[in-house]
PDB file of C-alpha atoms in Angstrom:
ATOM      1  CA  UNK A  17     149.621 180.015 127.940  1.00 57.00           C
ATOM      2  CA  UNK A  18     150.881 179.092 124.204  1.00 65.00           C
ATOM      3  CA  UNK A  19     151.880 175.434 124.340  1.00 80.00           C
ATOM      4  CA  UNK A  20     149.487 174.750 127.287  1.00 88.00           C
ATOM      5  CA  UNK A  21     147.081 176.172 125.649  1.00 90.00           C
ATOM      6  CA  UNK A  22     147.333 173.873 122.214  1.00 89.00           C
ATOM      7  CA  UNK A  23     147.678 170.912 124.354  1.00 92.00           C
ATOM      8  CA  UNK A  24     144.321 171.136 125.888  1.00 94.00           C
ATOM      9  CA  UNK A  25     142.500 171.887 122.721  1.00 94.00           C
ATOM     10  CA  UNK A  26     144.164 168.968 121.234  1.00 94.00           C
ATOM     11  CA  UNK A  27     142.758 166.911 124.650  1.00 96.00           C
ATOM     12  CA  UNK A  28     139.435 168.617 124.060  1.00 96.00           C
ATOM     13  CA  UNK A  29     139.397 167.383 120.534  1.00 95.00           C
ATOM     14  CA  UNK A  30     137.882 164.389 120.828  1.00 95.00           C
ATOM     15  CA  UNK A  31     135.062 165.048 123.974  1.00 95.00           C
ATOM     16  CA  UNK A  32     131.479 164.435 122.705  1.00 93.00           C
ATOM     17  CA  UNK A  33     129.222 167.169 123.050  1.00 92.00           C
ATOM     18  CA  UNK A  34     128.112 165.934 126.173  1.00 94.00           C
ATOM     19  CA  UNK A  35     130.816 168.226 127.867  1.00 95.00           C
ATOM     20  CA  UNK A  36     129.223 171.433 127.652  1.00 93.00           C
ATOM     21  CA  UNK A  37     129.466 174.203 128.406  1.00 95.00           C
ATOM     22  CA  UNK A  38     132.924 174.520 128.560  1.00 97.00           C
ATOM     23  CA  UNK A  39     134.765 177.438 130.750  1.00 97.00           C
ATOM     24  CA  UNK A  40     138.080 178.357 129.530  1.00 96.00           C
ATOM     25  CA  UNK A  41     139.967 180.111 132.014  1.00 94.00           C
ATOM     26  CA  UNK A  42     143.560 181.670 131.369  1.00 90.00           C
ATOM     27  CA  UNK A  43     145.785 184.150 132.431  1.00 88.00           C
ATOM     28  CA  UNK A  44     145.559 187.692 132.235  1.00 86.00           C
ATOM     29  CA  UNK A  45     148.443 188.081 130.588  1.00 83.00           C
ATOM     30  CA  UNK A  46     148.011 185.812 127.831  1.00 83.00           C
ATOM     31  CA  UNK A  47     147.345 187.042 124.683  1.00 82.00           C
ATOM     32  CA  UNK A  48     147.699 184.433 122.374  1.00 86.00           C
ATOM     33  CA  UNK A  49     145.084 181.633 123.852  1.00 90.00           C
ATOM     34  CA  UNK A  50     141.615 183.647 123.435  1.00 92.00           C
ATOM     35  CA  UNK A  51     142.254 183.479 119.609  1.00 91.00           C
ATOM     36  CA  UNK A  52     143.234 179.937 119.649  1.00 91.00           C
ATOM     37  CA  UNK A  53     139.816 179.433 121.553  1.00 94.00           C
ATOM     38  CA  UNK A  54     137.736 180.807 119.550  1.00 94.00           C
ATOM     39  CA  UNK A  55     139.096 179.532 116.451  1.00 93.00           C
ATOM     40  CA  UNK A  56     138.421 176.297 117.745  1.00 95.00           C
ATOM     41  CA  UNK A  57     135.124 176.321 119.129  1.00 96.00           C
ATOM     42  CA  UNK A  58     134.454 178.114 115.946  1.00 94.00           C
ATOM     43  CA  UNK A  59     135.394 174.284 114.399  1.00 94.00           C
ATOM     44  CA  UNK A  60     133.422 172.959 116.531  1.00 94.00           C
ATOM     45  CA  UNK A  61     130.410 174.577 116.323  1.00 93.00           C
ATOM     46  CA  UNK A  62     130.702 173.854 112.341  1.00 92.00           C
ATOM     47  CA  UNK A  63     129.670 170.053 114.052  1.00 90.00           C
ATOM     48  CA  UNK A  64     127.779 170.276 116.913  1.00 89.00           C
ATOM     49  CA  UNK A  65     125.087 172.901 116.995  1.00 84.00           C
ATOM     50  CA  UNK A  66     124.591 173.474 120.278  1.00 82.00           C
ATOM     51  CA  UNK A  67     128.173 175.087 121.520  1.00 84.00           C
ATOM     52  CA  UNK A  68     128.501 177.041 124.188  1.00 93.00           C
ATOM     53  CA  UNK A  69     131.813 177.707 126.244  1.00 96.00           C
ATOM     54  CA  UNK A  70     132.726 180.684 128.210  1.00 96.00           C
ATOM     55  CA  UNK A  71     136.032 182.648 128.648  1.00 95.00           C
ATOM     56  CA  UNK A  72     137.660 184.155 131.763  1.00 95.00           C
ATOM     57  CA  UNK A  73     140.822 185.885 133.475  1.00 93.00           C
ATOM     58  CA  UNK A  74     142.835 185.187 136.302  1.00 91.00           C
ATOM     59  CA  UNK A  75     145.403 187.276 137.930  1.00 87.00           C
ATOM     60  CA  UNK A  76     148.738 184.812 136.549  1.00 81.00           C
ATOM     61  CA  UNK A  77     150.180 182.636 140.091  1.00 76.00           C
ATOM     62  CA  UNK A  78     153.595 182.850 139.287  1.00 75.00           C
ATOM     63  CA  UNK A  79     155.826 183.905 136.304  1.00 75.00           C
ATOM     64  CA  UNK A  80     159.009 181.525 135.348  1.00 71.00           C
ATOM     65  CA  UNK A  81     161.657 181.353 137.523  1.00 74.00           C
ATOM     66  CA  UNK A  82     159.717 183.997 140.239  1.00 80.00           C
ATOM     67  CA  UNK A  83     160.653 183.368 143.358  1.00 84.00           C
ATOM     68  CA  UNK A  84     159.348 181.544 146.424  1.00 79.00           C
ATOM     69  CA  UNK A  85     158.066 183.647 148.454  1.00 85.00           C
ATOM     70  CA  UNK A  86     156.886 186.066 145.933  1.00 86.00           C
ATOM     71  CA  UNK A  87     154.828 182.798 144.660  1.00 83.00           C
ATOM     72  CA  UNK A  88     153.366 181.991 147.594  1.00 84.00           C
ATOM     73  CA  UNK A  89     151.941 185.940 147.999  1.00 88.00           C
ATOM     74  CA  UNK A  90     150.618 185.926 143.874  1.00 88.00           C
ATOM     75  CA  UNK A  91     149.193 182.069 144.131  1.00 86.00           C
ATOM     76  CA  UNK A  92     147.379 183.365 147.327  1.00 89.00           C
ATOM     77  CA  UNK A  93     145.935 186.122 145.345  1.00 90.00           C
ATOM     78  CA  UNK A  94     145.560 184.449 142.233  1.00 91.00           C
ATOM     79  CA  UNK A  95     142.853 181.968 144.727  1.00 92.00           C
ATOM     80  CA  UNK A  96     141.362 184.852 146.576  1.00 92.00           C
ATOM     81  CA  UNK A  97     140.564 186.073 142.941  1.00 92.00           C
ATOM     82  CA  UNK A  98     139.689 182.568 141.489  1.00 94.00           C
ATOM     83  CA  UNK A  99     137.392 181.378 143.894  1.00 94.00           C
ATOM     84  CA  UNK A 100     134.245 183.444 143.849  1.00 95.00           C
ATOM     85  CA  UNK A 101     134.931 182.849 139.565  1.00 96.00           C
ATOM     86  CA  UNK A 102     134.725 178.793 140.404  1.00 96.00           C
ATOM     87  CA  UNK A 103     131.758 179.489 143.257  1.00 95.00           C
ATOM     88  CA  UNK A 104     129.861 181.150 140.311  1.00 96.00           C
ATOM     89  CA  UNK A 105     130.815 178.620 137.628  1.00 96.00           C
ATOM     90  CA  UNK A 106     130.098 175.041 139.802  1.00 95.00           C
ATOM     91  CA  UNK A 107     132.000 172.754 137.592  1.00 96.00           C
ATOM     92  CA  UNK A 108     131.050 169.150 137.696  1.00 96.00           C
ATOM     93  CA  UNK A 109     135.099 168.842 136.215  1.00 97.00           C
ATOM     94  CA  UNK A 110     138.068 170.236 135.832  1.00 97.00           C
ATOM     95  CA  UNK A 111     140.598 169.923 133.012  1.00 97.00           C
ATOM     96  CA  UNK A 112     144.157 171.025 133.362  1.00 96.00           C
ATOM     97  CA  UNK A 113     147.500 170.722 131.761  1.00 93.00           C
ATOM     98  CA  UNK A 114     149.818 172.442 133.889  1.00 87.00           C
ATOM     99  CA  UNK A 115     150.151 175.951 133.394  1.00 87.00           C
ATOM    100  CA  UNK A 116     150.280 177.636 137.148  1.00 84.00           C
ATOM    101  CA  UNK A 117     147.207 179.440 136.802  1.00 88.00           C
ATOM    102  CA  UNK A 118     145.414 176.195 136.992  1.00 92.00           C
ATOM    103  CA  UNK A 119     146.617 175.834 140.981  1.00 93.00           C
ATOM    104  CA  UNK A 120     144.706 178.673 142.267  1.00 94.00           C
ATOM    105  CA  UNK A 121     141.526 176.866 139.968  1.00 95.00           C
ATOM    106  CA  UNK A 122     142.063 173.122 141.548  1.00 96.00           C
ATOM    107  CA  UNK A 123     142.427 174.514 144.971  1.00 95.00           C
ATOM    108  CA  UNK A 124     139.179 176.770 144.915  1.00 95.00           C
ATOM    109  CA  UNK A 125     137.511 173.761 143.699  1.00 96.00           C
ATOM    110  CA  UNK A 126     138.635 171.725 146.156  1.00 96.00           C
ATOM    111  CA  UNK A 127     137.196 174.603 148.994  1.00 95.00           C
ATOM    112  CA  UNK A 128     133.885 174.423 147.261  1.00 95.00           C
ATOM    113  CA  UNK A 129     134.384 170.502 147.744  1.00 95.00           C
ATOM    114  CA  UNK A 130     135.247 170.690 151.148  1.00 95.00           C
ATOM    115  CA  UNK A 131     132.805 173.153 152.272  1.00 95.00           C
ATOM    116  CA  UNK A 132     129.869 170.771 150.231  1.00 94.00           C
ATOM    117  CA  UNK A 133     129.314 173.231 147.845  1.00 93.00           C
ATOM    118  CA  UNK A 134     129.872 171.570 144.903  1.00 92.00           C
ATOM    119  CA  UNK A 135     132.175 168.408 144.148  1.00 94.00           C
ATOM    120  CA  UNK A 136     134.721 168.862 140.976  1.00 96.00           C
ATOM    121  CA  UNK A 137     136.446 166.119 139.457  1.00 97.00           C
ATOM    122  CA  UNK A 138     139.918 167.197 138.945  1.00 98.00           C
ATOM    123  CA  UNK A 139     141.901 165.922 136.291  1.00 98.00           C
ATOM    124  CA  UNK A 140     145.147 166.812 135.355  1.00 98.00           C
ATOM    125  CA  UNK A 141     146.990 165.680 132.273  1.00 98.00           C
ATOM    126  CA  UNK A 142     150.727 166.697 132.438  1.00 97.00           C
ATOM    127  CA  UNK A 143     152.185 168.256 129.305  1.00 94.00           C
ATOM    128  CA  UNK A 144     153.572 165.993 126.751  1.00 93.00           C
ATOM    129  CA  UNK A 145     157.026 168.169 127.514  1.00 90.00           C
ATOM    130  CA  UNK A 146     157.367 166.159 130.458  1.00 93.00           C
ATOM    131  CA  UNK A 147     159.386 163.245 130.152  1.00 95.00           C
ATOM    132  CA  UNK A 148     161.124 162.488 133.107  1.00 94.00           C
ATOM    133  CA  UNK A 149     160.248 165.019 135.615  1.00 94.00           C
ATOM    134  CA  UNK A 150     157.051 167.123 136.936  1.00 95.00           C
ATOM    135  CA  UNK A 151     155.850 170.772 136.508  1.00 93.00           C
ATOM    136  CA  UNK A 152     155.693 172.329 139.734  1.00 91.00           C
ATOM    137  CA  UNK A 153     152.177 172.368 139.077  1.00 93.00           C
ATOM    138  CA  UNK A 154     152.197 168.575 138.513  1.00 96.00           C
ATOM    139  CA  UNK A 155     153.525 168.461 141.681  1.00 96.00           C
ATOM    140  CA  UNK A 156     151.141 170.057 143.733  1.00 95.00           C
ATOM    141  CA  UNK A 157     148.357 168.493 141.974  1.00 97.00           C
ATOM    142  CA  UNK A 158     149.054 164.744 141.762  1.00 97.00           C
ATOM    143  CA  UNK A 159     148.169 164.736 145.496  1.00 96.00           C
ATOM    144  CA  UNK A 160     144.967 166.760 145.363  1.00 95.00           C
ATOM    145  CA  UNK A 161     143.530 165.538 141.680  1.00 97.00           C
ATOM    146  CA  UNK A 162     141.453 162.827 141.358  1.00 97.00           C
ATOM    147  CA  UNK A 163     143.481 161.705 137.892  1.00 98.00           C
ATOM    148  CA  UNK A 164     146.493 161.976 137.046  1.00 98.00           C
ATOM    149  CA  UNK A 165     147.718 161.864 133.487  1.00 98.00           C
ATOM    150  CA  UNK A 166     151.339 161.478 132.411  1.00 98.00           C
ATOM    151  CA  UNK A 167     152.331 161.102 128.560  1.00 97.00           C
ATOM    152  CA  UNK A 168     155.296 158.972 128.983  1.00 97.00           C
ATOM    153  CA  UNK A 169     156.598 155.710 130.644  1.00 96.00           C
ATOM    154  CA  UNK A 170     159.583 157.395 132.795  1.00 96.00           C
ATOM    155  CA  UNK A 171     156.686 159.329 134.883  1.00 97.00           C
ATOM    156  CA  UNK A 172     154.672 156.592 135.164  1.00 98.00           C
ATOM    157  CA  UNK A 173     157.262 154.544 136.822  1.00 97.00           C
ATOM    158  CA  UNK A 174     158.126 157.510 139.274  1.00 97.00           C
ATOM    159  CA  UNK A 175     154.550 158.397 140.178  1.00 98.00           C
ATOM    160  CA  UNK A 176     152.789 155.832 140.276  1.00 97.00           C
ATOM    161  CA  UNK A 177     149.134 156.702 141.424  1.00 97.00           C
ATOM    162  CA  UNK A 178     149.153 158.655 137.565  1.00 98.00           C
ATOM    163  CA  UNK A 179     147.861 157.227 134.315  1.00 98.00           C
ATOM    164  CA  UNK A 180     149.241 156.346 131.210  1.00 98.00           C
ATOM    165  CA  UNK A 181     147.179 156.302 128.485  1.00 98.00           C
ATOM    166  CA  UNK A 182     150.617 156.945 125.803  1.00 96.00           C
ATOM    167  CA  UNK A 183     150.958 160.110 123.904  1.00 96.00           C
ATOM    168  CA  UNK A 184     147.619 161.773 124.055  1.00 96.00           C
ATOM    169  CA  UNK A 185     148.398 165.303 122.083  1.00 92.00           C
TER     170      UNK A 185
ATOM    171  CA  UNK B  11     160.467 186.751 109.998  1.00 56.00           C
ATOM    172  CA  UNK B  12     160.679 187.090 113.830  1.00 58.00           C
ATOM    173  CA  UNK B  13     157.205 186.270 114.880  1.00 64.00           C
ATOM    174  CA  UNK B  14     154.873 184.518 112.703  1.00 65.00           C
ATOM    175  CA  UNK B  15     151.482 183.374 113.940  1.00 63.00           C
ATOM    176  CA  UNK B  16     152.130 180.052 112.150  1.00 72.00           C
ATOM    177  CA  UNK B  17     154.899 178.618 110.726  1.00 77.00           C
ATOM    178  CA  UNK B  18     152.813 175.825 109.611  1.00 79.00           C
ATOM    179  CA  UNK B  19     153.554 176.846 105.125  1.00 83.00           C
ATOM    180  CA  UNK B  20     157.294 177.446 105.681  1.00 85.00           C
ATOM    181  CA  UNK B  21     156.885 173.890 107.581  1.00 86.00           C
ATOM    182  CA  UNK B  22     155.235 171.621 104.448  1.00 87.00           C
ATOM    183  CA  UNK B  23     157.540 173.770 101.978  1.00 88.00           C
ATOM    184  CA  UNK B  24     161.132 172.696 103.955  1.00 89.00           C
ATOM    185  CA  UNK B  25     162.771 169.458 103.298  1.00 90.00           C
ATOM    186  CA  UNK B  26     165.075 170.036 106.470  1.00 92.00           C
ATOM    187  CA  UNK B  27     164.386 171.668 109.776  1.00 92.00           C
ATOM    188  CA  UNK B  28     166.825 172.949 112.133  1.00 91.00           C
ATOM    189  CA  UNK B  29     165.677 174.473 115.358  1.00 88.00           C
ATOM    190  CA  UNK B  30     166.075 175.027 119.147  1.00 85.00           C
ATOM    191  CA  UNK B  31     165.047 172.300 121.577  1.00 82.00           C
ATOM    192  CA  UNK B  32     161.332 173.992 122.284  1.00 80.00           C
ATOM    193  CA  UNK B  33     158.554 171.528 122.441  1.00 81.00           C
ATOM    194  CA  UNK B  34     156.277 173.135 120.324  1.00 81.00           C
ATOM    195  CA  UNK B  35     158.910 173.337 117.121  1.00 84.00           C
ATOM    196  CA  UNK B  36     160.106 169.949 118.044  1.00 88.00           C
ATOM    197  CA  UNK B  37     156.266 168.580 117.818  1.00 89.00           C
ATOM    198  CA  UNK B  38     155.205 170.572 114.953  1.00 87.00           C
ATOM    199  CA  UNK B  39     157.863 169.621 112.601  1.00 91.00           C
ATOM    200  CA  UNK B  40     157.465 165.449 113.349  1.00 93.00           C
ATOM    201  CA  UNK B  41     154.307 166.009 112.592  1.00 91.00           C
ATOM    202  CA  UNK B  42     154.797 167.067 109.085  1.00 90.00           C
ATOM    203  CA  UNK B  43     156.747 164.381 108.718  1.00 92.00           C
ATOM    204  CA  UNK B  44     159.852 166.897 108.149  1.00 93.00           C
ATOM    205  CA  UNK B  45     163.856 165.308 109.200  1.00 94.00           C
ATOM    206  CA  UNK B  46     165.164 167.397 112.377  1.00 94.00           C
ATOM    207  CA  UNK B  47     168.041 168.211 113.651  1.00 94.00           C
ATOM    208  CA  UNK B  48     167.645 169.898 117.050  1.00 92.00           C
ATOM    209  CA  UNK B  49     170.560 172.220 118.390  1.00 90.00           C
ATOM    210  CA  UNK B  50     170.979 172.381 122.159  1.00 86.00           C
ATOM    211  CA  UNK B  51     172.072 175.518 123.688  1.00 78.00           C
ATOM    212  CA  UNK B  52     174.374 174.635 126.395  1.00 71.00           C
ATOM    213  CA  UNK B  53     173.969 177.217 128.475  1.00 73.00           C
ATOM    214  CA  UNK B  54     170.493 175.978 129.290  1.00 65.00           C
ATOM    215  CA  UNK B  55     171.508 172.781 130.311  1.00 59.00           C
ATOM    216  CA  UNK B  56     169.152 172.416 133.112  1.00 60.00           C
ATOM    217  CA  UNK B  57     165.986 173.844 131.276  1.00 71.00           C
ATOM    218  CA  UNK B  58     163.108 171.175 131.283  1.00 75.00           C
ATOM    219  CA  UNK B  59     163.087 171.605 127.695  1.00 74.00           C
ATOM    220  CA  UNK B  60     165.826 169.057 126.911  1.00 83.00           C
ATOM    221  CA  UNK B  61     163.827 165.995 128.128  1.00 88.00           C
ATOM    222  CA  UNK B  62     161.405 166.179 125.214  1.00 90.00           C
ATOM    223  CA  UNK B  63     164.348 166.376 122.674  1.00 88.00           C
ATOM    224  CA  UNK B  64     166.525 164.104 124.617  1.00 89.00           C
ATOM    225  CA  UNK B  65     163.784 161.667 124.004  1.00 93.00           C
ATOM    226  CA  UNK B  66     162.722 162.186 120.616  1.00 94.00           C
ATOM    227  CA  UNK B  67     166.490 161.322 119.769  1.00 93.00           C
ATOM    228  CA  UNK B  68     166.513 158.317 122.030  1.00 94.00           C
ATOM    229  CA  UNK B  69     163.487 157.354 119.943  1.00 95.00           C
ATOM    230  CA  UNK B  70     164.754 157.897 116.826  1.00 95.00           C
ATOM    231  CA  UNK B  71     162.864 160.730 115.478  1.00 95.00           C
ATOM    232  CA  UNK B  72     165.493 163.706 115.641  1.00 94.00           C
ATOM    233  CA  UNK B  73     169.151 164.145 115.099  1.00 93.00           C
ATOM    234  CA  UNK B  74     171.134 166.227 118.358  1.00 87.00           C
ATOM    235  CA  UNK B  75     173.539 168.357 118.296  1.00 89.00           C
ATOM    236  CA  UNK B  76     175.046 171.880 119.518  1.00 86.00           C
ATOM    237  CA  UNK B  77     176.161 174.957 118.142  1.00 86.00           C
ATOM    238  CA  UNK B  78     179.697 173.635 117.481  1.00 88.00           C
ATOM    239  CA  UNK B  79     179.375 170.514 115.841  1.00 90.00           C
ATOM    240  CA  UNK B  80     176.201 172.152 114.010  1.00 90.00           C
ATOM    241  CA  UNK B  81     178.055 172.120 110.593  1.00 90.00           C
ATOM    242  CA  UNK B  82     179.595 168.554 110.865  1.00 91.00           C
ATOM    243  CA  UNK B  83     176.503 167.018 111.389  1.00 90.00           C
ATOM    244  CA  UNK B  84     174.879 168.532 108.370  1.00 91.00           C
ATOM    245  CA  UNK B  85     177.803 167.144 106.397  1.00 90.00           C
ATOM    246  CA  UNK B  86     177.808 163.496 108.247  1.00 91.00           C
ATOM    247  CA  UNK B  87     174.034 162.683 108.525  1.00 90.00           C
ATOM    248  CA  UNK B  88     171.992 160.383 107.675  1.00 91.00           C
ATOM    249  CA  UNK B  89     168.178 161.209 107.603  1.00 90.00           C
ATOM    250  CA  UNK B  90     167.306 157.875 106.645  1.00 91.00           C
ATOM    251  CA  UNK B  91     167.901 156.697 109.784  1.00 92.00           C
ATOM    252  CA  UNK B  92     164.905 159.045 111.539  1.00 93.00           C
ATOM    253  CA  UNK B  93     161.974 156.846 112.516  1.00 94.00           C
ATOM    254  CA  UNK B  94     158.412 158.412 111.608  1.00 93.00           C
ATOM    255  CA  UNK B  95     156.658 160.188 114.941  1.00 94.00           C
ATOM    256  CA  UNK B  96     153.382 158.384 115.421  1.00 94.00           C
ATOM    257  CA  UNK B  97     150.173 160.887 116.097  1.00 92.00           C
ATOM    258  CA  UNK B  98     149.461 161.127 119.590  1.00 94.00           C
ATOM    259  CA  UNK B  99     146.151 159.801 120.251  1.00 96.00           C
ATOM    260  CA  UNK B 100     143.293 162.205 122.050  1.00 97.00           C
ATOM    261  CA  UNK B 101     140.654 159.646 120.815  1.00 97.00           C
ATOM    262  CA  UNK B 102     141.946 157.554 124.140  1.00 98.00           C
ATOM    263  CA  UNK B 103     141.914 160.442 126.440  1.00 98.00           C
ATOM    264  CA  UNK B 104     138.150 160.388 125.509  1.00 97.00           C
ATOM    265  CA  UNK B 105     137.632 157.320 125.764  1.00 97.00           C
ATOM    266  CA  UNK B 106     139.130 157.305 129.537  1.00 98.00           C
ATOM    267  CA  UNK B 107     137.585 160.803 130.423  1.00 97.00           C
ATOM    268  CA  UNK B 108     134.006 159.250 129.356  1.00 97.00           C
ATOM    269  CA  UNK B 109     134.487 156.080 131.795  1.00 96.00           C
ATOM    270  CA  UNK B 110     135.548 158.732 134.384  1.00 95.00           C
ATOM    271  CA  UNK B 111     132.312 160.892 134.355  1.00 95.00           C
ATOM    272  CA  UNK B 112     130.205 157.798 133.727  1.00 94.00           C
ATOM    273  CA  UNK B 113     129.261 159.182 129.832  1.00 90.00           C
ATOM    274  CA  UNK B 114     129.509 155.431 128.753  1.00 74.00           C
TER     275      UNK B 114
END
């Protein structure tokens, strides 16, 4: 979604070409990201020839402020829905900044890890918004990613097992 | 005016910026190099918002304040006193994500 979805382009902005092809996946009830995606693999393409990313839809895990165990139920479906999408897909890694529809993602991957289908690396960078506490998301997944990435000192201090690289966005 | 794809113009054409505590208006407008005063709504006290713009004025880069004391500190401020808001830097997020995947 919106500033999640800025964020990560600005992370992407950098990456050689050697990370390709890229899946974007997003909530279905987003409508503002697909535009911002393809305006900037657009850019990018104006570089490196050989772009190729891919776009898809999951059900959204939770809206703000939804409660528990109404979460629980749409996070369940949201991996029921997201996991044959990752089976197909086999990424060798995972990007994510926070937004809950990248739960149901991380945990299908980690399935498809466990079950030695395929082995993700999952890295999360938590949004720069964050200066002194998690996203729910970021708590969930700085036990089950493989990095951790906070943008400011405060988080690094209270989680430790994260890294800080500084302001990255 | 409501909703704008991009207020990037209205941005690079203002000399002063006034807005709500969101990230995204926060971020945008430091990185035109524009002054900013943020307001804080206090009935959202314990939205997750306020620690970006609780920081940004601990750094230095914005001027606080609420809807009350909104006018006063338009008449008392400063701006010279704002600190320029460095670029974040993606170049070292690629640089670490490279080591990570072994593209060295």
């Amino acid at each position: 979604t919106g500033g999640h979805t800025t964020e990560i382009l600005r992370l992407l902005s950098c990456l050689s070409e050697s990370y390709s092809p890229r899946h974007y996946i997003f909530a279905d009830s987003d409508k503002m990201s697909e535009a911002k995606i393809h305006s900037f693999e657009q850019k990018r393409a104006e570089t490196f020839s050989n772009s190729q990313f891919t776009l898809d839809r999951i059900p959204r895990s939770r809206e703000v402020r939804q409660s528990w165990t109404s979460s629980v139920v749409t996070t369940l479906y949201s991996i029921l829905y997201s996991l044959p999408l990752t089976y197909k897909l086999k990424p060798d890694l995972i990007l994510c900044n926070g937004p809950g529809t990248c739960v149901p993602v991380c945990i299908s991957a980690l399935l498809l890890g466990l079950l030695g289908m395929k082995r993700a690396i999952i890295v999360y960078v938590e949004s720069i918004c964050r200066v002194e506490t998690l996203s729910l998301s970021g708590k969930i997944l700085y036990y089950f990613s493989d990095y951790f990435i906070v943008q400011w000192p405060d988080l690094k201090e209270k989680y430790p097992k994260s890294v800080y690289l500084g302001r990255i966005v | 005016f409501r909703f704008k794809d991009s207020l990037a113009e209205d941005l690079r054409r203002a000399d002063l910026v006034i807005s709500h505590a969101g990230a995204g208006s926060c971020l945008e407008t430091l990185e035109e190099g524009k002054p900013l005063i943020v307001v804080i709504n206090e009935k959202l006290m314990n939205n997750h918002q306020l620690e970006l713009a609780k920081r940004l004025h601990r750094d230095g880069h914005v001027l606080y304040c609420n809807c009350s004391t909104l006018v006063e500190t338009l008449q008392s401020m400063d701006l010279s006193t704002l600190k320029p808001f460095p670029p974040g830097q993606p170049e070292k997020f690629a640089l670490f994500l490279d080591k990570v995947v072994g593209f060295q």
